[in-house]
Amino acid sequence: MSNALALSGVSAGYGSTTVIENLSLSAAKGESVSIIGRNGVGKTTLLATIMGHTKLHTGSIRVNEMDVSGLPIFERVAAGLGYVPQEREIFPSLTVRENLQVAARPGPWTEHRVCEAFPHLAARMNNDGNQLSGGEQQILSIGRALIGNPSVLLMDEPTEGLAPVIVEELVAAMTRLRDEHDLTILLVEQNTRVALRFSERAVVLDRGRIVYDGESAKLSADDELLDSFIGVAG
């Protein structure tokens, strides 16, 4: 199976500061991978680097076999990347429909299909972004990424700040995306149990380097190993 995403020897950061160092990581088409680790180890920077928001010092980034290392963000999106940022970054003064329209690209994901995937969003299409709850804003951020018709979806802390019941609804929606659509998903998630439950494969970062790349079930079943990576078991 060919890779939808491949990083080779990537070192990157902000200005001259290196945050991730000599990192190599690949994800096959349709594979879901959860990226976990303590705060400040480079998880968000990893996704930002893939999208082109940081300075790439060394290495290469390939999306669907295309080298995007030197490309601007809009060309990386055209190559197949979709991004759900930690801050959601929806347009507060635009309606839900308008937020979707500004990101739309040709492909199977249309406004109708997004509404089918997220019925709660369909009921709020004429509401402004700033009229939505935190959970609704997060769903809109995911819908906006999907309507760009990516093959690789990067999700940064989608459950952050949400009530437990909303987290469960959001994880259910993410699971449907994983199971029903041929998307490669990289999920950065501080909620370790959610991350390990979502993806069969987990990658643990520490100080900008990969210290574990393997089965999520192995980490879930070994509190001592998980604690050595994360700092708290669970």
JSON list of C-alpha atoms in Angstrom, two decimals, residues 55-184:
[
{"chain": "A", "resi": 55, "resn": "LYS", "atom": "CA", "xyz": [10.48, 26.84, 8.89]},
{"chain": "A", "resi": 56, "resn": "LEU", "atom": "CA", "xyz": [11.70, 23.55, 7.45]},
{"chain": "A", "resi": 57, "resn": "HIS", "atom": "CA", "xyz": [15.43, 23.22, 8.21]},
{"chain": "A", "resi": 58, "resn": "THR", "atom": "CA", "xyz": [16.09, 19.79, 6.72]},
{"chain": "A", "resi": 59, "resn": "GLY", "atom": "CA", "xyz": [14.24, 16.82, 5.26]},
{"chain": "A", "resi": 60, "resn": "SER", "atom": "CA", "xyz": [11.31, 16.32, 2.93]},
{"chain": "A", "resi": 61, "resn": "ILE", "atom": "CA", "xyz": [7.52, 16.10, 3.11]},
{"chain": "A", "resi": 62, "resn": "ARG", "atom": "CA", "xyz": [5.59, 14.15, 0.50]},
{"chain": "A", "resi": 63, "resn": "VAL", "atom": "CA", "xyz": [1.82, 14.05, 0.03]},
{"chain": "A", "resi": 64, "resn": "ASN", "atom": "CA", "xyz": [0.53, 11.36, -2.33]},
{"chain": "A", "resi": 65, "resn": "GLU", "atom": "CA", "xyz": [4.09, 10.93, -3.61]},
{"chain": "A", "resi": 66, "resn": "MET", "atom": "CA", "xyz": [4.38, 14.67, -4.38]},
{"chain": "A", "resi": 67, "resn": "ASP", "atom": "CA", "xyz": [7.19, 16.59, -2.69]},
{"chain": "A", "resi": 68, "resn": "VAL", "atom": "CA", "xyz": [5.51, 19.59, -1.03]},
{"chain": "A", "resi": 69, "resn": "SER", "atom": "CA", "xyz": [8.50, 20.61, 1.12]},
{"chain": "A", "resi": 70, "resn": "GLY", "atom": "CA", "xyz": [8.99, 23.97, -0.56]},
{"chain": "A", "resi": 71, "resn": "LEU", "atom": "CA", "xyz": [5.40, 24.69, -1.51]},
{"chain": "A", "resi": 72, "resn": "PRO", "atom": "CA", "xyz": [3.19, 27.43, -0.03]},
{"chain": "A", "resi": 73, "resn": "ILE", "atom": "CA", "xyz": [0.19, 26.44, 2.06]},
{"chain": "A", "resi": 74, "resn": "PHE", "atom": "CA", "xyz": [-2.43, 26.78, -0.67]},
{"chain": "A", "resi": 75, "resn": "GLU", "atom": "CA", "xyz": [-0.49, 24.43, -2.93]},
{"chain": "A", "resi": 76, "resn": "ARG", "atom": "CA", "xyz": [-0.22, 21.87, -0.13]},
{"chain": "A", "resi": 77, "resn": "VAL", "atom": "CA", "xyz": [-4.00, 22.04, 0.23]},
{"chain": "A", "resi": 78, "resn": "ALA", "atom": "CA", "xyz": [-4.31, 21.45, -3.52]},
{"chain": "A", "resi": 79, "resn": "ALA", "atom": "CA", "xyz": [-1.99, 18.45, -3.14]},
{"chain": "A", "resi": 80, "resn": "GLY", "atom": "CA", "xyz": [-4.45, 16.88, -0.69]},
{"chain": "A", "resi": 81, "resn": "LEU", "atom": "CA", "xyz": [-3.91, 18.27, 2.82]},
{"chain": "A", "resi": 82, "resn": "GLY", "atom": "CA", "xyz": [-6.75, 19.31, 5.10]},
{"chain": "A", "resi": 83, "resn": "TYR", "atom": "CA", "xyz": [-6.17, 20.96, 8.48]},
{"chain": "A", "resi": 84, "resn": "VAL", "atom": "CA", "xyz": [-8.32, 21.28, 11.59]},
{"chain": "A", "resi": 85, "resn": "PRO", "atom": "CA", "xyz": [-6.34, 23.74, 13.76]},
{"chain": "A", "resi": 86, "resn": "GLN", "atom": "CA", "xyz": [-6.34, 23.70, 17.54]},
{"chain": "A", "resi": 87, "resn": "GLU", "atom": "CA", "xyz": [-7.87, 27.20, 17.65]},
{"chain": "A", "resi": 88, "resn": "ARG", "atom": "CA", "xyz": [-10.63, 26.17, 15.15]},
{"chain": "A", "resi": 89, "resn": "GLU", "atom": "CA", "xyz": [-10.16, 29.49, 13.32]},
{"chain": "A", "resi": 90, "resn": "ILE", "atom": "CA", "xyz": [-13.64, 29.73, 11.88]},
{"chain": "A", "resi": 91, "resn": "PHE", "atom": "CA", "xyz": [-14.85, 33.09, 10.58]},
{"chain": "A", "resi": 92, "resn": "PRO", "atom": "CA", "xyz": [-17.08, 34.43, 13.38]},
{"chain": "A", "resi": 93, "resn": "SER", "atom": "CA", "xyz": [-18.97, 36.96, 11.25]},
{"chain": "A", "resi": 94, "resn": "LEU", "atom": "CA", "xyz": [-19.74, 34.49, 8.43]},
{"chain": "A", "resi": 95, "resn": "THR", "atom": "CA", "xyz": [-22.57, 31.99, 8.53]},
{"chain": "A", "resi": 96, "resn": "VAL", "atom": "CA", "xyz": [-21.91, 28.28, 8.74]},
{"chain": "A", "resi": 97, "resn": "ARG", "atom": "CA", "xyz": [-22.75, 27.99, 5.05]},
{"chain": "A", "resi": 98, "resn": "GLU", "atom": "CA", "xyz": [-20.36, 30.82, 4.16]},
{"chain": "A", "resi": 99, "resn": "ASN", "atom": "CA", "xyz": [-17.59, 29.26, 6.27]},
{"chain": "A", "resi": 100, "resn": "LEU", "atom": "CA", "xyz": [-17.97, 26.12, 4.21]},
{"chain": "A", "resi": 101, "resn": "GLN", "atom": "CA", "xyz": [-18.23, 27.91, 0.88]},
{"chain": "A", "resi": 102, "resn": "VAL", "atom": "CA", "xyz": [-14.93, 29.78, 1.27]},
{"chain": "A", "resi": 103, "resn": "ALA", "atom": "CA", "xyz": [-13.06, 26.48, 1.72]},
{"chain": "A", "resi": 104, "resn": "ALA", "atom": "CA", "xyz": [-14.89, 24.39, -0.89]},
{"chain": "A", "resi": 105, "resn": "ARG", "atom": "CA", "xyz": [-12.92, 22.60, -3.59]},
{"chain": "A", "resi": 106, "resn": "PRO", "atom": "CA", "xyz": [-14.22, 20.21, -6.26]},
{"chain": "A", "resi": 107, "resn": "GLY", "atom": "CA", "xyz": [-14.68, 16.64, -5.09]},
{"chain": "A", "resi": 108, "resn": "PRO", "atom": "CA", "xyz": [-17.04, 14.25, -3.33]},
{"chain": "A", "resi": 109, "resn": "TRP", "atom": "CA", "xyz": [-17.32, 16.36, -0.17]},
{"chain": "A", "resi": 110, "resn": "THR", "atom": "CA", "xyz": [-20.05, 18.94, -0.82]},
{"chain": "A", "resi": 111, "resn": "GLU", "atom": "CA", "xyz": [-22.20, 21.06, 1.48]},
{"chain": "A", "resi": 112, "resn": "HIS", "atom": "CA", "xyz": [-24.88, 18.37, 1.27]},
{"chain": "A", "resi": 113, "resn": "ARG", "atom": "CA", "xyz": [-22.47, 15.62, 2.23]},
{"chain": "A", "resi": 114, "resn": "VAL", "atom": "CA", "xyz": [-21.07, 17.62, 5.14]},
{"chain": "A", "resi": 115, "resn": "CYS", "atom": "CA", "xyz": [-24.62, 18.14, 6.39]},
{"chain": "A", "resi": 116, "resn": "GLU", "atom": "CA", "xyz": [-25.29, 14.42, 6.11]},
{"chain": "A", "resi": 117, "resn": "ALA", "atom": "CA", "xyz": [-22.16, 13.67, 8.12]},
{"chain": "A", "resi": 118, "resn": "PHE", "atom": "CA", "xyz": [-22.93, 16.31, 10.77]},
{"chain": "A", "resi": 119, "resn": "PRO", "atom": "CA", "xyz": [-26.70, 16.73, 11.18]},
{"chain": "A", "resi": 120, "resn": "HIS", "atom": "CA", "xyz": [-26.27, 19.18, 14.07]},
{"chain": "A", "resi": 121, "resn": "LEU", "atom": "CA", "xyz": [-24.37, 21.46, 11.70]},
{"chain": "A", "resi": 122, "resn": "ALA", "atom": "CA", "xyz": [-27.09, 21.24, 9.07]},
{"chain": "A", "resi": 123, "resn": "ALA", "atom": "CA", "xyz": [-29.55, 22.81, 11.50]},
{"chain": "A", "resi": 124, "resn": "ARG", "atom": "CA", "xyz": [-27.28, 25.84, 12.00]},
{"chain": "A", "resi": 125, "resn": "MET", "atom": "CA", "xyz": [-26.37, 26.67, 8.40]},
{"chain": "A", "resi": 126, "resn": "ASN", "atom": "CA", "xyz": [-27.68, 30.24, 8.61]},
{"chain": "A", "resi": 127, "resn": "ASN", "atom": "CA", "xyz": [-26.17, 31.00, 12.00]},
{"chain": "A", "resi": 128, "resn": "ASP", "atom": "CA", "xyz": [-22.99, 33.05, 12.27]},
{"chain": "A", "resi": 129, "resn": "GLY", "atom": "CA", "xyz": [-19.86, 31.34, 13.49]},
{"chain": "A", "resi": 130, "resn": "ASN", "atom": "CA", "xyz": [-19.91, 33.32, 16.74]},
{"chain": "A", "resi": 131, "resn": "GLN", "atom": "CA", "xyz": [-23.39, 32.01, 17.51]},
{"chain": "A", "resi": 132, "resn": "LEU", "atom": "CA", "xyz": [-22.20, 28.42, 17.72]},
{"chain": "A", "resi": 133, "resn": "SER", "atom": "CA", "xyz": [-21.23, 26.50, 20.82]},
{"chain": "A", "resi": 134, "resn": "GLY", "atom": "CA", "xyz": [-17.65, 25.29, 21.22]},
{"chain": "A", "resi": 135, "resn": "GLY", "atom": "CA", "xyz": [-18.60, 21.82, 20.03]},
{"chain": "A", "resi": 136, "resn": "GLU", "atom": "CA", "xyz": [-20.45, 23.19, 17.02]},
{"chain": "A", "resi": 137, "resn": "GLN", "atom": "CA", "xyz": [-17.48, 25.38, 16.13]},
{"chain": "A", "resi": 138, "resn": "GLN", "atom": "CA", "xyz": [-15.24, 22.33, 16.25]},
{"chain": "A", "resi": 139, "resn": "ILE", "atom": "CA", "xyz": [-17.57, 20.38, 13.99]},
{"chain": "A", "resi": 140, "resn": "LEU", "atom": "CA", "xyz": [-17.67, 23.33, 11.60]},
{"chain": "A", "resi": 141, "resn": "SER", "atom": "CA", "xyz": [-13.87, 23.39, 11.56]},
{"chain": "A", "resi": 142, "resn": "ILE", "atom": "CA", "xyz": [-13.84, 19.70, 10.62]},
{"chain": "A", "resi": 143, "resn": "GLY", "atom": "CA", "xyz": [-16.56, 20.21, 8.00]},
{"chain": "A", "resi": 144, "resn": "ARG", "atom": "CA", "xyz": [-14.64, 23.12, 6.51]},
{"chain": "A", "resi": 145, "resn": "ALA", "atom": "CA", "xyz": [-11.53, 20.95, 6.20]},
{"chain": "A", "resi": 146, "resn": "LEU", "atom": "CA", "xyz": [-13.51, 18.14, 4.59]},
{"chain": "A", "resi": 147, "resn": "ILE", "atom": "CA", "xyz": [-15.21, 20.34, 2.01]},
{"chain": "A", "resi": 148, "resn": "GLY", "atom": "CA", "xyz": [-11.74, 21.12, 0.72]},
{"chain": "A", "resi": 149, "resn": "ASN", "atom": "CA", "xyz": [-11.70, 17.42, -0.30]},
{"chain": "A", "resi": 150, "resn": "PRO", "atom": "CA", "xyz": [-8.41, 16.36, 1.26]},
{"chain": "A", "resi": 151, "resn": "SER", "atom": "CA", "xyz": [-6.88, 12.91, 1.10]},
{"chain": "A", "resi": 152, "resn": "VAL", "atom": "CA", "xyz": [-4.91, 13.56, 4.30]},
{"chain": "A", "resi": 153, "resn": "LEU", "atom": "CA", "xyz": [-6.68, 15.17, 7.26]},
{"chain": "A", "resi": 154, "resn": "LEU", "atom": "CA", "xyz": [-4.61, 16.71, 10.07]},
{"chain": "A", "resi": 155, "resn": "MET", "atom": "CA", "xyz": [-6.53, 17.27, 13.32]},
{"chain": "A", "resi": 156, "resn": "ASP", "atom": "CA", "xyz": [-4.99, 19.22, 16.20]},
{"chain": "A", "resi": 157, "resn": "GLU", "atom": "CA", "xyz": [-6.57, 18.70, 19.64]},
{"chain": "A", "resi": 158, "resn": "PRO", "atom": "CA", "xyz": [-10.20, 18.51, 18.42]},
{"chain": "A", "resi": 159, "resn": "THR", "atom": "CA", "xyz": [-11.61, 17.63, 21.87]},
{"chain": "A", "resi": 160, "resn": "GLU", "atom": "CA", "xyz": [-9.82, 20.39, 23.79]},
{"chain": "A", "resi": 161, "resn": "GLY", "atom": "CA", "xyz": [-12.12, 22.42, 26.03]},
{"chain": "A", "resi": 162, "resn": "LEU", "atom": "CA", "xyz": [-15.24, 20.41, 25.25]},
{"chain": "A", "resi": 163, "resn": "ALA", "atom": "CA", "xyz": [-17.62, 18.86, 27.79]},
{"chain": "A", "resi": 164, "resn": "PRO", "atom": "CA", "xyz": [-17.35, 15.05, 28.08]},
{"chain": "A", "resi": 165, "resn": "VAL", "atom": "CA", "xyz": [-20.73, 14.45, 26.42]},
{"chain": "A", "resi": 166, "resn": "ILE", "atom": "CA", "xyz": [-19.69, 16.63, 23.48]},
{"chain": "A", "resi": 167, "resn": "VAL", "atom": "CA", "xyz": [-16.35, 14.81, 23.30]},
{"chain": "A", "resi": 168, "resn": "GLU", "atom": "CA", "xyz": [-18.19, 11.51, 22.93]},
{"chain": "A", "resi": 169, "resn": "GLU", "atom": "CA", "xyz": [-20.37, 12.91, 20.12]},
{"chain": "A", "resi": 170, "resn": "LEU", "atom": "CA", "xyz": [-17.34, 14.35, 18.35]},
{"chain": "A", "resi": 171, "resn": "VAL", "atom": "CA", "xyz": [-15.35, 11.12, 18.67]},
{"chain": "A", "resi": 172, "resn": "ALA", "atom": "CA", "xyz": [-18.32, 9.21, 17.23]},
{"chain": "A", "resi": 173, "resn": "ALA", "atom": "CA", "xyz": [-18.35, 11.56, 14.24]},
{"chain": "A", "resi": 174, "resn": "MET", "atom": "CA", "xyz": [-14.58, 11.20, 13.81]},
{"chain": "A", "resi": 175, "resn": "THR", "atom": "CA", "xyz": [-14.91, 7.41, 13.99]},
{"chain": "A", "resi": 176, "resn": "ARG", "atom": "CA", "xyz": [-17.48, 7.47, 11.19]},
{"chain": "A", "resi": 177, "resn": "LEU", "atom": "CA", "xyz": [-15.05, 9.51, 9.10]},
{"chain": "A", "resi": 178, "resn": "ARG", "atom": "CA", "xyz": [-12.33, 6.96, 9.81]},
{"chain": "A", "resi": 179, "resn": "ASP", "atom": "CA", "xyz": [-14.47, 3.94, 8.99]},
{"chain": "A", "resi": 180, "resn": "GLU", "atom": "CA", "xyz": [-16.62, 5.14, 6.11]},
{"chain": "A", "resi": 181, "resn": "HIS", "atom": "CA", "xyz": [-14.28, 7.35, 4.07]},
{"chain": "A", "resi": 182, "resn": "ASP", "atom": "CA", "xyz": [-10.90, 6.66, 2.52]},
{"chain": "A", "resi": 183, "resn": "LEU", "atom": "CA", "xyz": [-9.11, 9.36, 4.50]},
{"chain": "A", "resi": 184, "resn": "THR", "atom": "CA", "xyz": [-5.67, 9.28, 6.00]}
]
